[in-house]
Amino acid sequence: MAEQKQTLQRSLGLLQSTSLNMIYMVGIGPFVVLPIVIGMIGNQFLIAWIAGAVLSFIDAMIWSELGTAYPLAGGSYNFLKEAYGKDNMGRMMSFLYVWQTIIQAPLVIASAAIGFSQYLGYLIPLNSWEHKAASGSSIILITILLYRKIDSIGKIGVLLWGGVLLTLGWIIFGGVAHGNFLQPLKEITTSFNPGYILSFAFGNACVKTIYSYLGYYNVCNLGGEIINPGKNIPRSMFISIIGISILYLAMNTSVTSVISWQEIKQWHDADKDMFVISEFFKRLYGSAAANTATVLILWVTLASLFAALLGYSRIPYAAAIDGIFFKVFGKLHPTKEFPYVSLLVIAAIAFIFSLLLKMKEVIDGILAMRIIVQFIGQAIGVVLLRKKRGTAHLPYKMPLYPLPIILAIAIWLFIFCSIDNKVIVSFIIVFCSGLTVYFVYANFQKQWPFEKKRI
């Protein structure tokens, strides 16, 4: 097992790890993405949710092998550094990942904050500036909650997880009790077209569903704080993916058994405010129940913000204590022992993004920033590590190697090509700026490829 110079405490067991994964995965995603996916591909919407689950499960095999081999704070930062060589190209790859994290992590947090303000608008009419104020305030609140020791955070995470399960469970129960639960499944099976899965329209819809699954790997970012990581890291990921997949499919089926997919599509096409879950409860139980459900959705969104900001704050910290990223990010709080500088910087950038960007721009940007360097980069990294070090030392070995890697790379490339061209251009700009900063920084620090040759 790899070691890392750090003073983080291993205090998170399987329950806490799984709960932090699941609250990050759910967040606002399924509630705002449900009508968007239906608006894009109509009655094939469940297929897009299944595709997101399949990709997550395959990709989790890659994360599990890497996460158990290197259970350290920072997740992909460590994987890329070790795979590509910590004294050569791995320094550049890990720096690029951290550089992109400084952009894409705030995008993830901003997306939850924007979704929070959108659903708050169901309870309290908000103008444009009030929506922005609500988004920014939610980030400030979560930052205050995270300003404490990790053992307290694990307990808060379990409490927030309870709200997530209660909300999704109530949605599913409502649809089942309504008595028309299986009708959406019948409509899909009668009109399913296998060829449609290869279209870019379907790929673009999958961008949105995959966004709602992101977070199954959050436990890897917290690797240095996980008890018995060789077992708990893969277990928490697979439990999270299977559990959330079942809940998402049941939730979508439940909602569309009460509000037809045709009606939801009309709302999307008319650019109408789509408080689909609130409307679902209003039709079943009345306005009071709709308001209560909306409060629960806001609870779930805050829970996701909590888990995301917690996990991402460990990435610049891990790079800083290795000397690959700016040293200030490596500072721990003097009494609470958490990376407070990293936490505050990511929260500050997320606050700005939440005021400036819209939900669709944020979702596409999140995936575009991750796919090439992080997801595909570390999939190739598994192959490189196996060639260099073999498999005898691995606590977890992915089954059917290398098939999961081939499938993951192929699907991620398909998803990347389905993203809007403007967003891809933004990714290229961030990537090139990261390269520029790395080479300037590496030259100043005399790191690869500018290190002095030993005679």
Coordinates of N, CA, C and O in Angstrom, one line a residue, residues 115-185:
G115 N -28.9 24.5 -8.8 CA -30.1 23.7 -8.7 C -30.9 24.0 -7.4 O -32.1 24.0 -7.4
F116 N -30.1 24.3 -6.3 CA -30.8 24.6 -5.0 C -31.6 25.9 -5.2 O -32.8 25.9 -4.8
S117 N -31.1 26.9 -5.8 CA -31.8 28.1 -6.0 C -33.0 27.9 -6.9 O -34.1 28.6 -6.7
Q118 N -32.9 27.1 -7.9 CA -34.0 26.8 -8.8 C -35.2 26.2 -8.1 O -36.4 26.7 -8.2
Y119 N -35.0 25.2 -7.3 CA -36.1 24.6 -6.5 C -36.5 25.4 -5.4 O -37.7 25.4 -5.0
L120 N -35.7 26.3 -4.8 CA -36.1 27.2 -3.8 C -37.2 28.2 -4.4 O -38.1 28.6 -3.7
G121 N -37.1 28.4 -5.7 CA -38.0 29.3 -6.4 C -39.4 28.7 -6.4 O -40.4 29.5 -6.7
Y122 N -39.6 27.4 -6.2 CA -40.9 26.9 -6.1 C -41.6 27.3 -4.8 O -42.8 27.5 -4.8
L123 N -40.8 27.4 -3.7 CA -41.4 27.8 -2.4 C -41.5 29.3 -2.3 O -42.5 29.9 -1.7
I124 N -40.5 30.0 -2.8 CA -40.4 31.5 -2.7 C -40.1 32.1 -4.0 O -39.1 31.8 -4.6
P125 N -41.0 32.9 -4.6 CA -40.7 33.5 -5.9 C -39.5 34.4 -5.8 O -39.3 35.2 -5.0
L126 N -38.6 34.1 -6.8 CA -37.3 34.8 -6.8 C -37.0 35.4 -8.1 O -37.3 34.8 -9.2
N127 N -36.5 36.6 -8.1 CA -36.0 37.2 -9.4 C -34.6 36.8 -9.7 O -34.0 36.0 -8.9
S128 N -34.0 37.2 -10.7 CA -32.7 36.7 -11.2 C -31.6 36.9 -10.1 O -30.9 36.0 -9.8
W129 N -31.6 38.1 -9.5 CA -30.6 38.4 -8.5 C -30.8 37.6 -7.3 O -29.8 37.2 -6.6
E130 N -32.0 37.4 -6.9 CA -32.3 36.6 -5.7 C -31.9 35.2 -5.9 O -31.5 34.5 -4.9
H131 N -32.1 34.6 -7.1 CA -31.6 33.3 -7.4 C -30.1 33.2 -7.2 O -29.6 32.2 -6.6
K132 N -29.4 34.2 -7.7 CA -27.9 34.2 -7.6 C -27.5 34.3 -6.1 O -26.6 33.6 -5.6
A133 N -28.3 35.1 -5.3 CA -28.0 35.2 -3.9 C -28.2 33.9 -3.2 O -27.4 33.5 -2.3
A134 N -29.2 33.2 -3.5 CA -29.5 31.9 -2.9 C -28.5 30.9 -3.2 O -28.0 30.1 -2.4
S135 N -28.0 30.9 -4.5 CA -26.9 30.0 -4.9 C -25.7 30.2 -4.1 O -25.1 29.3 -3.5
G136 N -25.2 31.5 -4.0 CA -24.0 31.8 -3.3 C -24.1 31.5 -1.8 O -23.2 31.0 -1.2
S137 N -25.3 31.8 -1.3 CA -25.5 31.6 0.2 C -25.4 30.1 0.5 O -24.9 29.7 1.6
S138 N -25.9 29.2 -0.3 CA -25.8 27.8 -0.1 C -24.3 27.3 0.0 O -24.0 26.4 0.8
I139 N -23.5 27.9 -0.8 CA -22.1 27.5 -0.8 C -21.4 28.0 0.5 O -20.6 27.3 1.1
I140 N -21.8 29.2 0.9 CA -21.2 29.7 2.2 C -21.6 28.8 3.4 O -20.8 28.5 4.2
L141 N -22.9 28.4 3.4 CA -23.4 27.6 4.5 C -22.6 26.3 4.5 O -22.2 25.8 5.6
I142 N -22.4 25.6 3.4 CA -21.7 24.3 3.4 C -20.3 24.5 3.8 O -19.7 23.6 4.5
T143 N -19.6 25.6 3.4 CA -18.3 25.8 3.8 C -18.1 25.9 5.3 O -17.2 25.4 5.9
I144 N -19.1 26.6 5.9 CA -19.1 26.7 7.4 C -19.3 25.3 8.0 O -18.6 25.0 9.0
L145 N -20.2 24.5 7.5 CA -20.4 23.1 8.0 C -19.1 22.3 7.9 O -18.9 21.4 8.7
L146 N -18.3 22.5 6.8 CA -17.1 21.7 6.6 C -15.9 22.2 7.4 O -14.9 21.5 7.4
Y147 N -16.0 23.3 8.1 CA -14.9 23.9 8.8 C -14.8 23.2 10.1 O -14.9 23.8 11.2
R148 N -14.5 21.9 10.1 CA -14.4 21.1 11.4 C -13.6 19.8 11.1 O -13.3 19.5 10.0
K149 N -13.4 19.0 12.2 CA -12.7 17.7 12.0 C -13.4 16.7 11.3 O -14.7 16.7 11.2
I150 N -12.7 15.7 10.7 CA -13.3 14.7 9.8 C -14.2 13.8 10.5 O -15.2 13.3 9.9
D151 N -14.0 13.5 11.8 CA -14.9 12.5 12.4 C -16.3 13.1 12.6 O -17.3 12.4 12.5
S152 N -16.3 14.4 12.9 CA -17.6 15.1 13.0 C -18.3 15.1 11.6 O -19.5 15.0 11.5
I153 N -17.5 15.3 10.5 CA -18.1 15.4 9.2 C -18.7 14.0 8.8 O -19.7 14.0 8.1
G154 N -18.1 12.9 9.2 CA -18.6 11.6 8.9 C -20.0 11.5 9.5 O -20.9 10.9 8.8
K155 N -20.2 11.9 10.7 CA -21.5 11.9 11.3 C -22.6 12.7 10.6 O -23.7 12.4 10.5
I156 N -22.1 13.9 10.2 CA -23.0 14.8 9.5 C -23.4 14.2 8.2 O -24.6 14.3 7.7
G157 N -22.5 13.5 7.5 CA -22.7 12.9 6.2 C -23.8 11.8 6.3 O -24.7 11.7 5.5
V158 N -23.8 11.0 7.4 CA -24.8 10.0 7.6 C -26.1 10.6 7.8 O -27.2 10.1 7.3
L159 N -26.2 11.7 8.6 CA -27.5 12.4 8.8 C -28.0 12.9 7.5 O -29.2 12.7 7.2
L160 N -27.2 13.5 6.6 CA -27.7 14.0 5.4 C -28.1 12.9 4.4 O -29.1 13.0 3.7
W161 N -27.4 11.8 4.5 CA -27.8 10.6 3.7 C -29.2 10.1 4.0 O -29.9 9.7 3.1
G162 N -29.6 10.2 5.3 CA -30.9 9.8 5.7 C -32.0 10.6 4.9 O -33.0 10.1 4.5
G163 N -31.7 11.9 4.7 CA -32.6 12.8 4.0 C -32.7 12.4 2.5 O -33.8 12.5 1.9
V164 N -31.6 12.0 2.0 CA -31.5 11.5 0.6 C -32.4 10.3 0.4 O -33.3 10.2 -0.5
L165 N -32.3 9.3 1.2 CA -33.0 8.1 1.1 C -34.5 8.3 1.4 O -35.4 7.7 0.7
L166 N -34.8 9.2 2.3 CA -36.2 9.5 2.6 C -36.9 10.2 1.4 O -38.0 9.8 1.0
T167 N -36.2 11.1 0.7 CA -36.8 11.8 -0.4 C -37.0 10.8 -1.6 O -38.1 10.8 -2.2
L168 N -36.0 10.1 -2.0 CA -36.2 9.2 -3.1 C -37.2 8.1 -2.8 O -38.0 7.7 -3.7
G169 N -37.2 7.6 -1.6 CA -38.2 6.6 -1.2 C -39.6 7.1 -1.3 O -40.5 6.3 -1.7
W170 N -39.8 8.3 -0.9 CA -41.2 8.9 -0.9 C -41.6 9.0 -2.4 O -42.8 8.8 -2.7
I171 N -40.7 9.5 -3.2 CA -41.1 9.6 -4.7 C -41.5 8.2 -5.2 O -42.5 8.1 -5.9
I172 N -40.7 7.2 -5.0 CA -41.0 5.9 -5.5 C -42.3 5.3 -4.9 O -43.1 4.8 -5.7
F173 N -42.5 5.5 -3.6 CA -43.7 5.0 -3.0 C -45.0 5.7 -3.6 O -46.0 5.1 -3.9
G174 N -44.8 7.0 -3.9 CA -46.0 7.7 -4.4 C -46.4 7.2 -5.8 O -47.6 7.0 -6.1
G175 N -45.4 6.9 -6.6 CA -45.7 6.3 -8.0 C -46.3 4.9 -7.9 O -47.3 4.6 -8.6
V176 N -45.8 4.1 -7.0 CA -46.3 2.7 -6.9 C -47.7 2.8 -6.3 O -48.6 2.1 -6.8
A177 N -48.0 3.6 -5.3 CA -49.3 3.7 -4.7 C -50.3 4.3 -5.7 O -51.5 4.0 -5.6
H178 N -49.8 5.1 -6.7 CA -50.7 5.7 -7.7 C -51.4 4.6 -8.6 O -52.5 4.8 -9.1
G179 N -50.7 3.5 -8.7 CA -51.3 2.3 -9.4 C -51.0 2.2 -10.9 O -51.5 1.3 -11.6
N180 N -50.1 3.1 -11.4 CA -49.8 3.0 -12.9 C -48.3 2.9 -13.1 O -47.7 3.4 -14.1
F181 N -47.6 2.3 -12.2 CA -46.1 2.4 -12.1 C -45.4 1.8 -13.3 O -44.4 2.3 -13.8
L182 N -45.9 0.7 -13.9 CA -45.2 0.0 -15.0 C -45.6 0.6 -16.4 O -44.9 0.2 -17.3
Q183 N -46.5 1.5 -16.5 CA -46.8 2.0 -17.8 C -45.7 2.6 -18.6 O -45.5 2.4 -19.8
P184 N -44.8 3.4 -18.0 CA -43.6 4.0 -18.7 C -42.7 2.9 -19.3 O -42.2 3.0 -20.4
L185 N -42.6 1.8 -18.6 CA -41.8 0.6 -19.1 C -42.4 0.0 -20.3 O -41.7 -0.3 -21.3

